[in-house]
Short mmCIF file of C-alpha atoms in Angstrom, two decimals:
data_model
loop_
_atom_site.label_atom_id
_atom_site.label_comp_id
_atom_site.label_asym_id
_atom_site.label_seq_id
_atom_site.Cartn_x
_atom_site.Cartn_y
_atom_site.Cartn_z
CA UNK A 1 0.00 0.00 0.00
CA UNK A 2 2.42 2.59 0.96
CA UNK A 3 4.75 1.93 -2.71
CA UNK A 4 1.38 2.41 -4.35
CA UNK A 5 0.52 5.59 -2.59
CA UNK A 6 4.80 6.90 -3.37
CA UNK A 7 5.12 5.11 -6.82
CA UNK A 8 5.91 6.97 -9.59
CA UNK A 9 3.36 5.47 -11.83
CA UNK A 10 1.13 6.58 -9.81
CA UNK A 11 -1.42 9.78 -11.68
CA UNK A 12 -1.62 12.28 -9.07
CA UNK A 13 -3.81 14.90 -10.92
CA UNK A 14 -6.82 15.39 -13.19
CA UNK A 15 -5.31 14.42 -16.35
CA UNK A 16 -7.26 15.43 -19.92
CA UNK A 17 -7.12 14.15 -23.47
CA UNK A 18 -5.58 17.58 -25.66
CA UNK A 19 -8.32 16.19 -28.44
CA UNK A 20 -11.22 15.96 -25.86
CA UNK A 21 -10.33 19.07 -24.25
CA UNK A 22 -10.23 20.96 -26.88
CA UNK A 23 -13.72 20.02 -28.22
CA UNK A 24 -15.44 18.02 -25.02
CA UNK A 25 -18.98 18.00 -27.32
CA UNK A 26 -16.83 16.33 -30.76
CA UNK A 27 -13.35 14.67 -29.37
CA UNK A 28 -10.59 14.69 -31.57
CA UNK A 29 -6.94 13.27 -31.93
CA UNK A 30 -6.71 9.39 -31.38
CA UNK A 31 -7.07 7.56 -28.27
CA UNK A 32 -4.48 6.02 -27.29
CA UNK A 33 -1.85 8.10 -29.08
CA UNK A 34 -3.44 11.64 -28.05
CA UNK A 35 -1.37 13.07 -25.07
CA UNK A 36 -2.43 14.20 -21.63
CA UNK A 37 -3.18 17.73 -20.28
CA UNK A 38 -2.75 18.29 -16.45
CA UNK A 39 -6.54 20.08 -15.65
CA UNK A 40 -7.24 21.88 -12.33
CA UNK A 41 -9.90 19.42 -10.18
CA UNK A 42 -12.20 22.37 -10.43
CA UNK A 43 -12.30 21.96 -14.43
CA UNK A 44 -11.84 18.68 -14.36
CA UNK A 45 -15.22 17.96 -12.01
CA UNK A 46 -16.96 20.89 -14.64
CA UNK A 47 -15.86 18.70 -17.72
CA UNK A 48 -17.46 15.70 -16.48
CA UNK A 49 -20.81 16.85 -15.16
CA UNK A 50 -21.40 18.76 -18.25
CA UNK A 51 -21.25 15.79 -20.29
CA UNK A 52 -23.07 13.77 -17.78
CA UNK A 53 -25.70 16.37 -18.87
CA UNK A 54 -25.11 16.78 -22.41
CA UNK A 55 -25.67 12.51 -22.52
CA UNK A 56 -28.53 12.50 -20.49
CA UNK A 57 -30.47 15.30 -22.49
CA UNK A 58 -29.65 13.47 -25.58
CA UNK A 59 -30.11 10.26 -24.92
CA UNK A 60 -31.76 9.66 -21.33
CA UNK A 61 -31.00 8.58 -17.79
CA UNK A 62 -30.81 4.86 -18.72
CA UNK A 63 -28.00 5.70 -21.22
CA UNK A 64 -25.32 6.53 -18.20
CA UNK A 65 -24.14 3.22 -16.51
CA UNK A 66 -22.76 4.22 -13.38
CA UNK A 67 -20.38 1.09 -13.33
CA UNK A 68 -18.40 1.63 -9.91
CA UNK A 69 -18.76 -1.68 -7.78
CA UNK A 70 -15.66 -2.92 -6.32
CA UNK A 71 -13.20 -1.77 -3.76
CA UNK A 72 -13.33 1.01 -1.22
CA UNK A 73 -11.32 1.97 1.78
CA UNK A 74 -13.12 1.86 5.27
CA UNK A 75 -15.90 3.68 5.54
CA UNK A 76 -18.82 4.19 3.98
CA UNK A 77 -18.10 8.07 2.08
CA UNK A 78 -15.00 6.19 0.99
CA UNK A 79 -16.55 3.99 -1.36
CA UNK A 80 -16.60 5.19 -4.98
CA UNK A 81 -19.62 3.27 -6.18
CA UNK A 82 -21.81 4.98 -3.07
CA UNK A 83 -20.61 8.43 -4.08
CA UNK A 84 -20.69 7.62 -7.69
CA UNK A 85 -24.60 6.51 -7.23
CA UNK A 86 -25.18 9.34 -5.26
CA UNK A 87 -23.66 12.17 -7.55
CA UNK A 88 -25.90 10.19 -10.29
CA UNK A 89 -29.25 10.06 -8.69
CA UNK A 90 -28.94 13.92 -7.71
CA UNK A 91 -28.19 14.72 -11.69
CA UNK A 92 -30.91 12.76 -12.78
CA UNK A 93 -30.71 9.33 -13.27
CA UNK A 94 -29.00 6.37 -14.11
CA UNK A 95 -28.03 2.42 -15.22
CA UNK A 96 -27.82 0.29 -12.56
CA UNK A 97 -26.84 -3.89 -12.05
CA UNK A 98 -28.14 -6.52 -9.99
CA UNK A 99 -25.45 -8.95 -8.21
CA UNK A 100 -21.88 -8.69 -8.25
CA UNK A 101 -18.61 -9.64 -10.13
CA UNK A 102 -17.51 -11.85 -7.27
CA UNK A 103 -20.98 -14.05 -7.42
CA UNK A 104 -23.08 -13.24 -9.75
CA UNK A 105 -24.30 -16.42 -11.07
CA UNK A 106 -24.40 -17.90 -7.34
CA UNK A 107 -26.29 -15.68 -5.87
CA UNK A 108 -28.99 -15.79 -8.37
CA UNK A 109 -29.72 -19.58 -8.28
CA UNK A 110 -29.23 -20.06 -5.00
CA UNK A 111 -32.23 -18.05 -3.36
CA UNK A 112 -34.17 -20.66 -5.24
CA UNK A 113 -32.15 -24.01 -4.14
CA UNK A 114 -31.71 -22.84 -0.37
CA UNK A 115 -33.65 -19.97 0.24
CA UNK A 116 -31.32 -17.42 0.92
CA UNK A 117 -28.13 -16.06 -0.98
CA UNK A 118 -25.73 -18.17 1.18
CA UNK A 119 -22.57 -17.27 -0.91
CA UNK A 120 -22.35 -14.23 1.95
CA UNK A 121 -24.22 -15.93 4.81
CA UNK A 122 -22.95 -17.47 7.75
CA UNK A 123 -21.48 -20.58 7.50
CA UNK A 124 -20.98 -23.73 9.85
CA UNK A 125 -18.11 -22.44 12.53
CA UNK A 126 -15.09 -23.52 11.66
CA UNK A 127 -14.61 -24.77 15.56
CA UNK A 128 -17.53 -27.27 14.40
CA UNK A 129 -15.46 -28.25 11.40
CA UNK A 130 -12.53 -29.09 13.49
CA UNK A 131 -14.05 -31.01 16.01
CA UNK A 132 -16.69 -33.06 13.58
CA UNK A 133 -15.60 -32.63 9.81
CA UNK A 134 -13.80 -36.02 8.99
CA UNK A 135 -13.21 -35.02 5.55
CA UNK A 136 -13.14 -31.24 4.09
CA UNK A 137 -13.16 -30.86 0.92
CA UNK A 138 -11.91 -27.47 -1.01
CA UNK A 139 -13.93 -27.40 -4.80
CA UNK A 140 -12.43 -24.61 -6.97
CA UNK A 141 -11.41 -22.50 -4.23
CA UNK A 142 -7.59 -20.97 -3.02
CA UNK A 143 -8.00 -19.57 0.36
CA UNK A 144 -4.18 -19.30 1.07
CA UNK A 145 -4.88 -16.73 -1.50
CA UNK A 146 -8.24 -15.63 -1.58
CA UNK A 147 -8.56 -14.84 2.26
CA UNK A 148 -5.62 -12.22 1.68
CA UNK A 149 -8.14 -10.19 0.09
CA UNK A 150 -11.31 -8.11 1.46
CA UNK A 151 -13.69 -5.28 0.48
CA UNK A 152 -11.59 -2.81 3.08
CA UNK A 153 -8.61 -4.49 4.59
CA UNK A 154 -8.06 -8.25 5.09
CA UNK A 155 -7.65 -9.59 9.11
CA UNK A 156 -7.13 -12.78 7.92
CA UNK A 157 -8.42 -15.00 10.80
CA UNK A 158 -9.40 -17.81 8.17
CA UNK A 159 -5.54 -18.47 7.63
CA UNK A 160 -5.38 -19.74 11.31
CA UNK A 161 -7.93 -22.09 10.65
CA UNK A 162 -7.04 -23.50 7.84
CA UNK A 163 -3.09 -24.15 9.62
CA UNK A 164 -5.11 -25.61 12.38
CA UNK A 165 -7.03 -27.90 9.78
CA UNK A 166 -3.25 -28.56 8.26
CA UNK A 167 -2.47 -29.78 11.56
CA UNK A 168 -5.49 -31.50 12.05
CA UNK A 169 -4.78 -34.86 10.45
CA UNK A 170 -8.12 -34.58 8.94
CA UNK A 171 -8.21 -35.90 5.61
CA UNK A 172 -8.20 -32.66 3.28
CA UNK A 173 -8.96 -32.54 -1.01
CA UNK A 174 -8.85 -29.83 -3.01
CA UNK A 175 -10.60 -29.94 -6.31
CA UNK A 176 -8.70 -27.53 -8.76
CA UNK A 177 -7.83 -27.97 -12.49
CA UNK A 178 -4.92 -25.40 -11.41
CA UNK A 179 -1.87 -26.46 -8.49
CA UNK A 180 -2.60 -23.44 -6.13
CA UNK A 181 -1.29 -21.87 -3.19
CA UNK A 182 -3.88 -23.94 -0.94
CA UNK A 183 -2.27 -27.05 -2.66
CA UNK A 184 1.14 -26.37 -1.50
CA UNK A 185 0.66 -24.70 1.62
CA UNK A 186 -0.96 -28.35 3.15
CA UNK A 187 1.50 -29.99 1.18
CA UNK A 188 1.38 -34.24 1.45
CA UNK A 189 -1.42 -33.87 3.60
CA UNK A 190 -4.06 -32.82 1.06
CA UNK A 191 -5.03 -34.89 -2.20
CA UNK A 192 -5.36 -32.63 -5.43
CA UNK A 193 -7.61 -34.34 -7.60
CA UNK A 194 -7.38 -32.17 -10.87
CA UNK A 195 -10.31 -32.18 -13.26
CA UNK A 196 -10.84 -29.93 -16.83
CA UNK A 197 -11.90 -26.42 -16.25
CA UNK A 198 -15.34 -26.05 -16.04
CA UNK A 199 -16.23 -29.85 -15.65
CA UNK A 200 -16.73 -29.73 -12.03
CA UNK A 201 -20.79 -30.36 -12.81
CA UNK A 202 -20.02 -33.75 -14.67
CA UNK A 203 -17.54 -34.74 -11.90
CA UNK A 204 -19.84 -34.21 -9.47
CA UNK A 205 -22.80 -35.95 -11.43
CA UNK A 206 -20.39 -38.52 -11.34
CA UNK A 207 -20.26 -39.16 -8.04
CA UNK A 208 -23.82 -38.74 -7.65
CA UNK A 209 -24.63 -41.59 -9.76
CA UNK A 210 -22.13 -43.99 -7.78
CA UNK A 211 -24.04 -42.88 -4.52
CA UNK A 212 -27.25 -44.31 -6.26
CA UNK A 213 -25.52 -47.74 -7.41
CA UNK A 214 -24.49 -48.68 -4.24
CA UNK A 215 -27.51 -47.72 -2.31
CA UNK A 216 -26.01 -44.86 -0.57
CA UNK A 217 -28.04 -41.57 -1.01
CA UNK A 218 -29.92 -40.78 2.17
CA UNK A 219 -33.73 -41.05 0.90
CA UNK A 220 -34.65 -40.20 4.08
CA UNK A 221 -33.38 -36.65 4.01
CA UNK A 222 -33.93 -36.06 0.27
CA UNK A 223 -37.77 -37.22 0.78
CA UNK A 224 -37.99 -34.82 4.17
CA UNK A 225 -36.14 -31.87 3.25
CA UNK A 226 -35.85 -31.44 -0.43
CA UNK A 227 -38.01 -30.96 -3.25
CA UNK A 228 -37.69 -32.38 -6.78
CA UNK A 229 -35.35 -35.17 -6.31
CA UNK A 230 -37.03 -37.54 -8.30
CA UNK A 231 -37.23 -35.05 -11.22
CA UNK A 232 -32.86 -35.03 -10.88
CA UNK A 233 -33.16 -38.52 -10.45
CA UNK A 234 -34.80 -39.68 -13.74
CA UNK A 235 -31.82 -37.25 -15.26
CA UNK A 236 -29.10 -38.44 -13.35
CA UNK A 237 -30.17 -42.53 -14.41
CA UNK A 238 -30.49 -41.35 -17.78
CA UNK A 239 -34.29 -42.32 -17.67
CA UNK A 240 -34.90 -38.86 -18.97
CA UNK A 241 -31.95 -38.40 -21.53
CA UNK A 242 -31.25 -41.68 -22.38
CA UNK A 243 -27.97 -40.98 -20.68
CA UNK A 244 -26.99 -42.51 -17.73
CA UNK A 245 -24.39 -39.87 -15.67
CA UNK A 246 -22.36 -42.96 -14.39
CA UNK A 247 -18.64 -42.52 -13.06
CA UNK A 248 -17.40 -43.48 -16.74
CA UNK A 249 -19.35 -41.29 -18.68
CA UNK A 250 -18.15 -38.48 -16.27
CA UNK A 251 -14.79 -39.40 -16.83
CA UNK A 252 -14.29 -39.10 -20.47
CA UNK A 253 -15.20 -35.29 -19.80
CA UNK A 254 -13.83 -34.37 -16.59
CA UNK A 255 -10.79 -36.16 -17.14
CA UNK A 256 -10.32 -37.70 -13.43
CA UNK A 257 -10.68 -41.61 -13.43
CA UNK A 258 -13.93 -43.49 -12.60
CA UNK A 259 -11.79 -45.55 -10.09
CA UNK A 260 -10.99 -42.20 -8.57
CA UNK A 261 -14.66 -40.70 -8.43
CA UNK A 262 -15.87 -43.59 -6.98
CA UNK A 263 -13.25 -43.43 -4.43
CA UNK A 264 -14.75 -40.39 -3.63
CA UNK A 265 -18.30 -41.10 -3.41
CA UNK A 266 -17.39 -43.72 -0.84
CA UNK A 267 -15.29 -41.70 0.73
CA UNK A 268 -17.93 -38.84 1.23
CA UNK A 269 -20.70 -41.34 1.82
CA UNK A 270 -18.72 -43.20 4.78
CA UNK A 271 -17.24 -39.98 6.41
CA UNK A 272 -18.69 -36.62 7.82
CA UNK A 273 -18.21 -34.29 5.11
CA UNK A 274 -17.95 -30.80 4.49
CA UNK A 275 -17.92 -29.46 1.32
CA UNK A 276 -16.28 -26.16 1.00
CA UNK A 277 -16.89 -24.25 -2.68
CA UNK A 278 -15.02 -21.64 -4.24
CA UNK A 279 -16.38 -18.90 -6.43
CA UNK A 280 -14.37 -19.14 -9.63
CA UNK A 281 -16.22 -22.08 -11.10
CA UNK A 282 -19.24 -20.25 -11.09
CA UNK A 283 -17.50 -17.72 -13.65
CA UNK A 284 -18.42 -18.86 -16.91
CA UNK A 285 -22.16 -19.59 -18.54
CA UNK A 286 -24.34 -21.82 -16.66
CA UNK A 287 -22.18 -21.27 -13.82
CA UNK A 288 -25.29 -20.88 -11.69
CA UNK A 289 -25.07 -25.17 -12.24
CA UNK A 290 -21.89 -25.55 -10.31
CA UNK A 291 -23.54 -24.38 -7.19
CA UNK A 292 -26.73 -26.23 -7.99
CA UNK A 293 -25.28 -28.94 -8.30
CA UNK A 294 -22.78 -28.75 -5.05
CA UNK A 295 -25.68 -28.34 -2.77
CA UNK A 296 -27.61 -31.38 -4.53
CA UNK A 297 -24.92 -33.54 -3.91
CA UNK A 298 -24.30 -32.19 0.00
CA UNK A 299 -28.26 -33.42 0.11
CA UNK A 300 -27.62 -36.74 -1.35
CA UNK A 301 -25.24 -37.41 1.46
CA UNK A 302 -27.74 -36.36 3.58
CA UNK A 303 -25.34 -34.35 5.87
CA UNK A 304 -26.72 -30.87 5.45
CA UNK A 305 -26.96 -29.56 8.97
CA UNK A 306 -25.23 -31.90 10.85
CA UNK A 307 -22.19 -31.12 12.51
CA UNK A 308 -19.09 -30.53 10.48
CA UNK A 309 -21.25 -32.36 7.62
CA UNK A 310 -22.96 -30.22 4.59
CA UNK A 311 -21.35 -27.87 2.86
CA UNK A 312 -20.33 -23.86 2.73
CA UNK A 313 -19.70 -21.43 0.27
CA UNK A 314 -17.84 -18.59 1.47
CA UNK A 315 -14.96 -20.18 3.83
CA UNK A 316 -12.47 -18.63 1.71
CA UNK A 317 -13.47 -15.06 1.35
CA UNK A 318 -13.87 -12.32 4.46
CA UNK A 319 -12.85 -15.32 6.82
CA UNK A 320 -16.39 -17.74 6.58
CA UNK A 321 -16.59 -19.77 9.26
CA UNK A 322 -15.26 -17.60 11.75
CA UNK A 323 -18.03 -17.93 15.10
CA UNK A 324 -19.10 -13.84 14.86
CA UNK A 325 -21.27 -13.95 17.68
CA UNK A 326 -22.68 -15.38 20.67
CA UNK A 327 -26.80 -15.37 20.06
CA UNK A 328 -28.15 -18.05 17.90
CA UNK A 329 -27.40 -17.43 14.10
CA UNK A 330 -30.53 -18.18 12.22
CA UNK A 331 -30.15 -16.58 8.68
CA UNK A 332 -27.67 -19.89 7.59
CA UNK A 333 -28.09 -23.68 6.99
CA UNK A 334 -28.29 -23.95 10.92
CA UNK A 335 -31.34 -24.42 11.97
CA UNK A 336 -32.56 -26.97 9.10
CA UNK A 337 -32.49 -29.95 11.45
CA UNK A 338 -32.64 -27.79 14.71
CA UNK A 339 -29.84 -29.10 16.45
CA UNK A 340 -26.78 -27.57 17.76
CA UNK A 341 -24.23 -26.05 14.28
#
């Protein structure tokens, strides 16, 4: 922060095109190749309200996206899209968005899968992980990384927990087509299974299907707590398709071995587990299915709710799983079986 804030790269006053400055309604010169003119702020703040106007006349409010989402420094007046929305909304108008960059497919299915946005919601303590979690399981996410990172300025309390679930000897995979940072900082006690990018759904279809050969979904929970199962099922079998989503057939797209996903389905069937999802695989179209399909499988095991069993979608971002509070949490997967999280 500090070489940002000293570097010399660093543009430390209103700076102009000559070609738009010279005619702000009809722009000339070349962007790109047009050089800079150093502008008082009191110009500079003149220049861009008056084509904020000039826009707006011409072509409406909806015509002026006011695009500012991401990072801010603490405090609320700090943060450019408030003050950007603000300064908008007082000239007359403007283009907003729904969502975010970080989640945007997410947080639009899952409302309608769990019945709340989740990808920002509490999620199971990670005390309750270490104490009941017999096998955690990191799908597409890098939180040796990731957790370095925050809207203001990252604490980074999730890095303890994770060393303490190094140390842990509980068995630990990470599902990432890339090696990452998570991968090396656990070292020989984690097993990187490495599928293709963006074939986590198939792989985890895959597993699905050797849950329902051997018997091992829990059609107890899925008839009690979910809806639509059968409707998956028929799909799943291939009694739908004509395409049966068996351990093979996921193989010859994901490109991890059937041996191996079956491994895993027996692994996660015999074991408390807790799934723990990343973001980036929901980054691509129909990356709302990733997600979908996550939580489907976490209610095939039929461990959603238990403790240390399920799984959770923000552990590596703005330190998930951290216990924030004393009083019962009840906007989270908690309370589905009403026992203790």
């Amino acid at each position: 922060m500090r070489d940002q804030v000293h570097s010399k790269t660093r543009v430390r006053y209103p700076m102009v095109r000559k070609g738009f400055l010279a005619s702000p309604d009809s722009p000339q010169g070349v962007r790109g190749q047009d050089e800079f003119v150093r502008v008082s702020w009191e110009q500079a703040l003149d220049l861009i309200h008056a084509q904020h106007q000039r826009i707006r006349e011409r072509y409406g409010p909806t015509s002026i996206f006011a695009g500012s989402y991401g990072w801010r420094s603490n405090g609320v007046l700090h943060k450019a899209a408030t003050l950007l929305q603000r300064y908008m909304s007082l000239a007359g108008g403007y283009t907003g968005h729904l969502g975010d960059y970080s989640t945007g497919a997410a947080q639009a299915i899952m409302p309608y899968v769990v019945g709340g946005n989740e990808v920002y919601q509490q999620q199971t303590s990670w005390p309750m992980v270490l104490e009941h979690s017999d096998v955690v399981v990191l799908w597409s996410a890098n939180p040796l990384n990731t957790l370095k990172i925050a809207w203001n300025a990252s604490d980074e309390q999730g890095m303890t927990w994770f060393d303490r679930l190094r140390k842990s000897g509980k068995r630990v995979i990470c599902i990432d087509p890339m090696r990452s940072e998570t991968v090396d900082f656990f070292g020989e006690d984690i097993d990187w299974v490495a599928p293709h990018m963006g074939t986590d759904v198939a792989m985890m279809l895959g597993i699905a299907s050797t849950l329902v050969e051997n018997g091992w979904q829990d059609d107890a929970f899925l008839a009690r707590y979910t809806s639509g199962y059968e409707i998956f099922a028929r799909y799943l079998t291939g009694e739908s398709d004509g395409v049966a989503k068996t351990a093979e057939w996921a193989a010859e797209i994901c490109g991890v071995s059937a041996a191996k996903i079956r491994e895993l389905a027996k692994l996660f069937h015999e074991n408390t587990t807790m799934l723990m999802s990343g973001w980036g695989m929901q980054r691509q179209q129909f990356g709302e299915q990733k997600h979908w399909m996550l939580v489907t499988l976490a209610a095939m095991l039929g461990q959603i709710g238990t403790q240390g069993g399920g799984f959770g979608l923000s552990y590596h971002f703005a330190n998930g799983g951290n216990p924030t509070r004393r009083a019962a949490v009840l906007a989270s997967m908690a309370g589905l079986r009403g026992g203790r999280y």
